[in-house]
Coordinates of C-alpha atoms in Angstrom, one line a residue:
M1 CA -21.2 -11.0 -15.4
R2 CA -18.6 -12.6 -17.5
F3 CA -15.4 -10.8 -17.7
E4 CA -15.0 -9.9 -20.8
P5 CA -9.4 -1.3 -29.7
R6 CA -10.0 1.9 -30.9
R7 CA -7.3 4.1 -32.4
N8 CA -7.5 7.8 -32.4
K9 CA -5.4 9.4 -35.0
T10 CA -5.9 13.0 -33.8
V11 CA -2.8 15.1 -33.0
S12 CA -1.5 14.6 -29.5
P13 CA -1.6 17.5 -27.0
R14 CA 2.2 17.5 -26.8
T15 CA 2.5 17.9 -30.6
R16 CA 0.0 20.7 -30.6
R17 CA 2.0 22.4 -27.8
L18 CA 5.2 22.1 -29.8
R19 CA 3.5 23.6 -32.8
V20 CA 2.1 26.5 -30.8
T21 CA 5.4 27.1 -29.1
G22 CA 7.3 27.0 -32.4
G23 CA 4.9 29.5 -33.9
A24 CA 5.2 31.8 -30.9
L25 CA 9.0 31.8 -31.1
C26 CA 9.0 32.6 -34.7
A27 CA 6.5 35.4 -34.1
A28 CA 8.6 36.8 -31.3
A29 CA 11.8 36.7 -33.4
L30 CA 10.0 38.4 -36.4
A31 CA 8.6 41.1 -34.1
A32 CA 12.1 41.8 -32.7
T33 CA 13.6 42.1 -36.2
L34 CA 10.9 44.5 -37.4
V35 CA 11.2 46.7 -34.3
T36 CA 15.0 47.0 -34.4
G37 CA 14.7 48.1 -38.0
C38 CA 12.8 51.2 -37.1
G39 CA 15.7 53.2 -35.6
Q40 CA 17.8 53.7 -32.5
D41 CA 15.0 55.4 -30.6
S42 CA 13.0 52.2 -30.4
G43 CA 15.8 50.1 -28.9
D44 CA 14.6 50.3 -25.3
K45 CA 11.1 49.4 -26.4
T46 CA 12.4 46.4 -28.3
A47 CA 14.4 45.1 -25.4
A48 CA 11.4 45.4 -23.1
E49 CA 9.1 43.5 -25.6
T50 CA 11.7 40.8 -26.1
S51 CA 12.1 40.4 -22.3
E52 CA 8.3 40.1 -21.9
A53 CA 8.2 37.4 -24.7
A54 CA 10.9 35.4 -22.9
K55 CA 8.7 35.4 -19.8
V56 CA 5.6 34.2 -21.6
L57 CA 7.1 31.5 -24.0
P58 CA 8.6 29.2 -21.3
N59 CA 5.2 29.1 -19.6
Q60 CA 3.6 27.9 -22.9
T61 CA 6.1 25.1 -23.3
T62 CA 5.3 23.8 -19.9
S63 CA 1.5 24.0 -20.1
P64 CA -0.3 21.0 -18.6
S65 CA -1.0 18.1 -21.0
G66 CA -3.6 16.5 -18.8
S67 CA -3.6 15.0 -15.4
P68 CA -1.8 11.6 -15.1
S69 CA -4.7 10.4 -13.1
E70 CA -6.9 10.5 -16.1
T71 CA -5.0 7.7 -17.8
A72 CA -5.1 5.7 -14.6
Q73 CA -8.8 5.8 -14.3
L74 CA -10.6 2.4 -14.6
T75 CA -13.4 1.7 -17.0
A76 CA -16.8 0.5 -15.7
E77 CA -15.9 -3.1 -16.5
Q78 CA -12.4 -2.8 -14.9
T79 CA -14.0 -1.3 -11.8
E80 CA -16.5 -4.2 -11.5
R81 CA -13.6 -6.7 -11.8
K82 CA -11.6 -4.9 -9.1
E83 CA -14.6 -4.8 -6.7
L84 CA -15.3 -8.5 -7.2
L85 CA -11.6 -9.3 -6.8
S86 CA -11.7 -7.8 -3.3
T87 CA -14.3 -10.3 -2.2
V88 CA -13.0 -13.6 -3.6
K89 CA -11.1 -15.9 -1.3
V90 CA -11.2 -19.2 -3.1
T91 CA -8.8 -19.6 -6.0
A92 CA -9.8 -21.2 -9.3
D93 CA -7.6 -24.2 -8.7
K94 CA -9.1 -24.8 -5.3
A95 CA -12.6 -24.5 -6.9
V96 CA -11.6 -27.1 -9.5
T97 CA -10.4 -29.5 -6.7
T98 CA -13.6 -29.1 -4.7
A99 CA -15.9 -29.5 -7.7
V100 CA -14.1 -32.6 -9.1
G101 CA -14.2 -34.1 -5.6
E102 CA -18.0 -34.1 -5.7
V103 CA -18.1 -36.5 -8.7
S104 CA -16.2 -39.8 -8.5
G105 CA -13.9 -40.2 -11.5
G106 CA -15.3 -36.9 -13.0
K107 CA -13.4 -34.3 -14.9
L108 CA -14.0 -30.6 -15.0
T109 CA -15.1 -29.1 -18.3
D110 CA -16.3 -25.6 -17.3
L111 CA -15.7 -23.2 -14.4
D112 CA -17.0 -19.6 -14.1
L113 CA -17.0 -17.0 -11.4
E114 CA -20.4 -15.3 -10.8
G115 CA -20.6 -11.9 -9.3
L116 CA -22.3 -10.4 -6.3
D117 CA -26.1 -10.2 -6.2
D118 CA -26.4 -11.3 -9.9
E119 CA -29.8 -12.7 -10.6
D120 CA -29.0 -14.0 -14.1
D121 CA -26.3 -16.7 -13.8
D122 CA -25.6 -16.6 -17.5
D123 CA -24.6 -13.0 -17.3
A124 CA -23.0 -13.1 -13.9
T125 CA -19.7 -14.7 -14.6
G126 CA -16.5 -13.0 -14.7
S127 CA -14.2 -12.4 -11.8
P128 CA -10.9 -12.9 -10.5
S129 CA -9.2 -15.4 -8.5
P130 CA -5.7 -16.4 -9.0
T131 CA -4.8 -19.9 -9.6
G132 CA -2.4 -21.8 -7.4
S133 CA 1.2 -20.9 -7.1
A134 CA 0.9 -18.2 -9.8
S135 CA -1.0 -16.0 -7.4
P136 CA 0.1 -12.4 -7.8
S137 CA -0.2 -11.8 -4.0
P138 CA 1.9 -14.1 -1.9
K139 CA 0.2 -12.9 1.3
A140 CA -3.3 -13.7 0.0
S141 CA -5.1 -17.0 -0.6
G142 CA -5.9 -15.9 -4.2
S143 CA -7.3 -12.4 -4.1
P144 CA -5.9 -9.1 -3.1
S145 CA -7.0 -7.7 0.2
G146 CA -9.8 -5.3 -0.1
T147 CA -12.6 -3.7 1.7
G148 CA -16.1 -5.0 2.2
S149 CA -15.2 -8.7 2.0
P150 CA -18.2 -11.0 2.8
S151 CA -18.2 -13.0 6.0
P152 CA -15.8 -16.0 5.8
S153 CA -18.8 -18.3 6.3
G154 CA -20.2 -17.2 3.0
S155 CA -23.8 -16.1 2.1
S156 CA -26.3 -16.0 -0.7
A157 CA -24.8 -12.6 -1.7
S158 CA -21.2 -14.0 -1.9
P159 CA -19.5 -14.6 -5.3
K160 CA -19.7 -18.2 -6.5
W161 CA -17.8 -20.6 -8.6
V162 CA -20.1 -22.5 -10.9
A163 CA -18.6 -25.7 -12.3
E164 CA -19.5 -28.5 -14.7
V165 CA -18.0 -31.9 -13.9
V166 CA -18.4 -34.8 -16.4
E167 CA -18.3 -38.5 -15.7
K168 CA -16.6 -40.9 -18.1
D169 CA -19.8 -41.7 -19.9
G170 CA -20.5 -37.9 -20.5
T171 CA -23.0 -37.4 -17.7
A172 CA -22.6 -33.8 -16.5
H173 CA -23.1 -32.5 -13.0
N174 CA -23.4 -28.8 -11.9
V175 CA -21.5 -27.8 -8.8
T176 CA -21.8 -24.4 -7.1
I177 CA -19.2 -23.3 -4.7
D178 CA -19.1 -20.3 -2.4
A179 CA -16.1 -18.3 -3.5
V180 CA -15.5 -16.9 0.0
S181 CA -15.9 -20.0 2.3
G182 CA -15.2 -22.7 -0.3
K183 CA -18.4 -24.6 0.7
V184 CA -20.4 -26.5 -1.8
L185 CA -23.8 -24.7 -2.1
D186 CA -25.4 -26.9 -4.7
F187 CA -24.8 -30.2 -6.5
S188 CA -27.1 -31.6 -9.1
P189 CA -27.0 -33.6 -12.4
D190 CA -27.7 -31.8 -15.6
A191 CA -31.3 -32.7 -16.4
D192 CA -31.3 -31.2 -19.9
Q193 CA -28.6 -33.4 -21.4
S194 CA -29.4 -35.3 -24.6
A195 CA -27.7 -38.5 -25.7
A196 CA -25.7 -36.5 -28.2
D197 CA -24.5 -34.1 -25.5
K198 CA -23.3 -36.9 -23.4
Q199 CA -21.5 -38.5 -26.4
E200 CA -19.8 -35.2 -27.2
L201 CA -18.6 -34.5 -23.7
A202 CA -17.4 -38.1 -23.2
A203 CA -15.3 -37.7 -26.4
Q204 CA -13.9 -34.3 -25.3
I205 CA -12.7 -35.4 -21.8
A206 CA -11.2 -38.6 -23.3
K207 CA -9.2 -36.5 -25.8
A208 CA -8.1 -33.7 -23.5
T209 CA -4.7 -34.6 -22.0
Q210 CA -4.2 -31.2 -20.4
T211 CA -5.9 -30.6 -17.1
P212 CA -7.6 -27.3 -16.4
Q213 CA -4.9 -26.5 -13.9
Q214 CA -2.2 -27.1 -16.5
A215 CA -4.0 -24.9 -19.0
A216 CA -4.4 -22.2 -16.4
K217 CA -0.7 -22.4 -15.7
V218 CA 0.2 -22.0 -19.4
A219 CA -2.1 -18.9 -19.6
M220 CA -0.6 -17.4 -16.5
S221 CA 2.9 -17.8 -17.9
R222 CA 1.8 -15.3 -20.6
Q223 CA -0.2 -13.0 -18.4
K224 CA 0.0 -12.8 -14.6
G225 CA -3.2 -12.1 -12.8
W226 CA -6.3 -14.0 -11.8
V227 CA -8.0 -16.9 -13.6
T228 CA -11.7 -16.2 -13.7
S229 CA -13.0 -18.8 -16.2
M230 CA -12.0 -22.1 -17.8
A231 CA -14.0 -24.0 -20.4
L232 CA -13.2 -27.0 -22.6
D233 CA -14.5 -26.4 -26.1
E234 CA -13.6 -26.5 -29.8
N235 CA -12.3 -23.4 -31.5
D236 CA -13.3 -22.2 -35.0
S237 CA -10.7 -24.6 -36.4
Q238 CA -12.3 -27.5 -34.6
V239 CA -9.3 -27.8 -32.3
L240 CA -10.1 -28.8 -28.7
V241 CA -8.9 -26.0 -26.4
W242 CA -9.2 -24.7 -22.9
K243 CA -10.5 -21.2 -23.1
V244 CA -8.9 -19.5 -20.1
D245 CA -9.8 -15.9 -18.9
V246 CA -7.1 -14.1 -17.0
V247 CA -7.7 -10.7 -15.4
S248 CA -4.4 -8.7 -15.1
K249 CA -3.4 -6.4 -12.2
G250 CA -4.7 -3.6 -14.3
Y251 CA -8.0 -5.3 -14.4
N252 CA -8.0 -6.0 -18.2
K253 CA -9.2 -9.4 -19.3
T254 CA -7.3 -11.6 -21.7
T255 CA -8.8 -14.9 -23.1
F256 CA -6.3 -17.5 -24.0
D257 CA -7.0 -20.6 -26.2
V258 CA -4.7 -23.4 -24.9
D259 CA -4.5 -26.5 -27.0
A260 CA -6.1 -29.2 -24.8
V261 CA -3.7 -31.9 -26.1
K262 CA -0.4 -30.0 -26.8
G263 CA -0.7 -27.5 -24.0
T264 CA 0.3 -24.6 -26.3
I265 CA -1.4 -21.2 -26.7
T266 CA -3.1 -21.0 -30.0
D267 CA -4.8 -17.6 -29.6
E268 CA -5.3 -14.7 -27.2
Q269 CA -7.8 -11.9 -27.2
I270 CA -7.4 -8.8 -25.0
D271 CA -10.5 -7.1 -23.7
E272 CA -9.4 -3.5 -22.8
D273 CA -12.8 -2.3 -21.7

């Protein structure tokens, strides 16, 4: 699973309460005026009714507007991110170092975190692991403490970092790393590469002067959290960028485009689901 705005223009509960309260106050005032105009013998009755209105109206102004916990509830996507965060022990920057170490002279071009028990790798990306010194939890090695963490030795059910590392000539290698133990689970060349693919990758890594770690640091300077994905690619304007996904402490995901030459953020998209 890869981590991936709707405006409601309806009147807020607070506004509705104010309108109701205002109307009730006016009605009470009008009722009091009409009753006192009927003569002296109705004075006691008027006083009693006014007293009862005073008891009711304050209760209306303090009627509940909804439990605060409702706004704090996580969406399904945010819950998935939170659950995966609790299992990850290997940070993105450590995964980069491990992956690049498998290919002499190679450079990382793609890194994604796959979730637990995902059968389809293409849909299984997405999760959180802070990068380097920008880790939001100084006591953890890259992920907040949580329940149900897998065994430190790792397993087939553990989350995994899947990386692409490219040689100078454009030859790509896939490296799979256990996100709990940090062990390399698989290493193999990309057998589906064409000559054009190699040429394109070779050109990209030669042009990119910003490392993935530097791009992640730039993204984290804008949004603290956990880096869950990094990919070297061209944007719609044909500018070479690092696309960096960062999951915040509120478990929202923001995708930053960081210029792979200048090191500046050129775009950011927030996924609030």
